[in-house]
C-alpha cells in the first residue's frame, strides 16, 4: 500500500541535504506489505468511485491522504451538527460547525505543523519527467512498477472522451497534452494499440500529427529523439552572454530580466538545445517516432514544423516579429552550433544551473526547471554527483491520490496553506479547540522563514534578496515571494497576539524586520508588487513569448494579489511596531494603494491571476483597501466592487458564488455550471466583510454562510469541487487545502462580524 511520508523524511538518502531536517517535505512511498485487507479494499473502492465519475468530476479529493488519517478522524472530538440549516443563523450554530471543521482539518496536519495536499492539475509535467528519466536511463530505478501503474491510472482517468488530453485536468484536449501523454503511456509500457493509446493517436492524427505540438512539446519530443531538432525554433544559449545593463538597449532582453519561472525554464532548455541532448535510439523510440505523425517521419518538412501549432493549443499566437527573429536565429545556428562562442554560452548556462540546484537543495524553483536541470546535469556528466543529487528530490514533486500518480506544480504549497490556515483558524477565536493545532502551525511558519541569503554574489545570478522572506512551500526550496512573505508575516503577527503558553513563542522582532525589509524591496515603480522579484523589463517584451499555451510569462508584473498581501501585512505590522521604519511603510502603502485603485476594472472588479478568478481578485482588492480604512460606506471604489460581487451571487439558487476557470482564460466573469463553489463563496464573503458590507446589507452574507454550512460534510470536511488555482492565464492548478481553509475563515469572520457584531481587526 502507498504511504504518505512527511516531516524529517530524508528517505535515508546520503546525498539529500536539508536546512531544517526536511520540514514540509512530502513524499509517497509504496510498501507492498503495508496495510490491512480492509484498508486496501477501501483504497480500491475510492479509486473505483473516482473512475466512475471521471468525465463529470475531474478533480480528485485527496481521499488517500484522508484515509491515512482515518484513525485520527475517527477519534476527533467534534462533528458539525446534523439536520436542516435554520433560516436565521445563530453564533452558537455557526460555532458548532466551525468546531467540527477545525477538528477535522486538524487531523490532516502533520507533526511538523504543515498541511500537506495535492498540488497537481497541469497535465504536461509528468510526461517531461518520464521522458527525462527514460533518456537518462533511470526510469526503472526511480519508478517502481507501482509508480508506473499509478501513473497509467492517472492517464486513463484524465483522458477526455474525445481521446485527447488537456493542458490541465479540467481543460479540453490539446496537442501539447495529447502528444506528451501519448508518449508517456508508451514509455511506461503501454502498447500502441490499447484503447488509450489508439484513441489518443487518432486525436493526434486528426489534427495533422505531432508537428502541431507547442514549442515546449517539441522540445520534449526532440529530447526523446522522436522529433527533429531542426523542427524547433532556436533556444539560443548565447542570450545568456548578452550585456545586462539597460543602457545597451539589448540589455532589456537579457534573460536575467525575465520572470524567474520563465528564465529558469529557458536556461536549461537552451543548454539541452545547444547540446542537442537526445536520447539514444531504442526500438521503442523508433516505434514512437513513426506513430506520432500521419506522414512517414523522413518526409516531414521540419522547417515548416517550427511554427505549426494546433488551434486548440493557441492561447498566445506568435506575432510576426517572432517569426522574423526565430528565422534569423535559425539561420545563425549554422554558425553558432559547435563554435567557441557556443562553448562559452553552454558553460555560462551550466554555471547558473548548478547555482540554482545548490541553492534550492536540488528542489529547484519549479517542476519544469527541476526536470530539465536534472537532464542538463546528466548531459554534462552522466554519472556525476549533481545528477545523483537530483534523483531523490524527484519524489518531492510526486503526489498520489485516488486518480493516480501525478507530478505537482511545485514541491507543494506548504507554507502558503499553513499561513492561511493559521490566520483562518485564529480568526474563529475558538482557541479552546485549536490551540495545539495553531502551535504546530506556528512552528512550521517559524521553521520555514528564509533566514539566510542565497549564495553570493546575488547580482551575478540575477537573484533578489531573500533574507527574512517566506517561500511558497518549504525552507529547502527557499525562493522568496512577495505575497508568501506577507502571508507568513501576517500569520506570525496573528499568532504572536495569542497567549504564548497556548500557541508558542513569537518569532523575534528582528526576523520580522527582515521580512518587512524584503516586502518593501518588492515595490515596483508603478507602486505594485510582483511575485518573486521586481519588474525588470517592459510589458512590450511579452511579444517575445514563444510559449503558445501560456500568457504573460516573460515579465514579472505587479499583481493585485501580491500588492494587496503586502499592504495588509505592512498595515498589520505597523500596528504592532509603529516605530519601525514608519516613513518607508507609509509611503509604500500610499503608492501600493494607488496601484490597486488604478488597476480596478470599470465594473468594480479585480482580475485574479493566481486563483479563479474575479472572486479571488476582488477578495484581495477589497482587503487591501480595507486595511487602509476604506470601506463601502466611505469609498465608491469599494462599493462598486461589492456591487459587482453581490450581482454575481446565486441568490435565487443556492445562495453561494461559483466561478468557472473560464474566467481566467476569457477575462470575463463566467458562472460555474451545476451550483456554487465553497471556495469562491468564501472569497466573496471575506471580501464583502472586509469592506463592511454586512453593515449595509447582511442578507448576501447570511445566504453565503448558509450555503457553506449546507455544503459541509458530516465529517466536518468540505467536498472538493472544481479546480481553484491558475497560472499564466490558461493553466489551472489544484489547491487541495482551500476547501477547508476558506470556509473556516469566512465562517469564522462571519460569526464574529455579522452575528456577534465585533469590529474587524483591520479597522
Ligand atoms: C505559483 C504558485 C504560487 C503563486 C502565488 C504565491 C499564489 C501567487 O500569489 C504568486 C505566483 C505563485 C508564486 C506561482 C507562480 C507560477 C507557478 C510557480 C505557481 C502557479 C506554481 C506553478 C507555476 C509554475 C510557473 C509552473 C511551471 C510552468 C511554467 C509556465 C514555467
Coordinates of C-alpha atoms and ligand atoms in Angstrom, one line a residue, residues 119 122 124-125 216 259 261-262 265 365-369 409-410 416 472 481-484 530-532 550 553 559 561-562 610 616 620 726-728 733 735 738, ligand 1:
X119 CA -0.8 20.4 -5.9
X122 CA -1.3 20.6 -15.1
X124 CA 2.2 18.5 -19.1
X125 CA 4.5 17.9 -16.2
X216 CA 7.6 23.1 -25.2
X259 CA 10.2 36.4 -14.9
X261 CA 10.0 31.0 -13.8
X262 CA 10.4 31.8 -17.5
X265 CA 12.9 27.1 -17.7
X365 CA 12.2 26.7 -8.4
X366 CA 9.5 24.6 -10.2
X367 CA 8.6 21.3 -11.8
X368 CA 9.8 22.2 -15.3
X369 CA 13.3 23.5 -14.5
X409 CA 3.2 22.2 -10.0
X410 CA 5.6 22.8 -7.1
X416 CA 1.1 29.2 1.8
X472 CA 5.6 29.2 -1.0
X481 CA 7.9 35.5 -2.8
X482 CA 6.3 38.8 -2.1
X483 CA 2.8 37.6 -1.0
X484 CA 4.1 34.4 0.7
X530 CA 5.2 41.4 -8.5
X531 CA 5.8 37.8 -7.4
X532 CA 9.4 36.8 -6.8
X550 CA 0.8 30.5 -21.7
X553 CA 5.3 34.7 -18.9
X559 CA -0.5 41.9 -9.4
X561 CA -2.9 39.7 -5.1
X562 CA 0.8 40.4 -4.4
X610 CA -3.4 33.1 -9.4
X616 CA -10.2 35.9 -5.8
X620 CA -7.5 40.8 -2.4
X726 CA -4.3 29.2 -12.1
X727 CA -1.1 30.4 -13.7
X728 CA -0.3 32.3 -16.8
X733 CA -3.7 24.2 -10.7
X735 CA -5.2 23.9 -4.2
X738 CA -8.6 25.7 0.1
Ligands
LIG1 C1 2.8 29.6 -8.4 C2 2.4 29.1 -7.0 C3 2.2 30.2 -6.0 C4 1.8 31.5 -6.6 C5 1.2 32.5 -5.6 C6 2.1 32.7 -4.4 C7 -0.1 32.0 -5.0 C8 1.0 33.8 -6.3 O1 0.3 34.8 -5.5 C9 2.2 34.4 -7.0 C10 2.7 33.4 -8.0 C11 3.0 32.0 -7.5 C12 4.3 32.0 -6.7 C13 3.1 31.0 -8.6 C14 3.6 31.4 -9.9 C15 3.6 30.3 -11.0 C16 3.8 28.9 -10.5 C17 5.2 28.9 -9.9 C18 2.8 28.6 -9.5 C19 1.3 28.7 -10.0 C20 3.0 27.2 -9.2 C21 3.4 26.6 -10.6 C22 3.7 27.8 -11.5 C23 4.9 27.4 -12.5 C24 5.1 28.6 -13.4 C25 4.6 26.1 -13.2 C26 5.5 25.8 -14.3 C27 5.1 26.3 -15.6 C28 5.7 27.3 -16.3 C29 4.9 28.0 -17.3 C30 7.1 27.6 -16.1

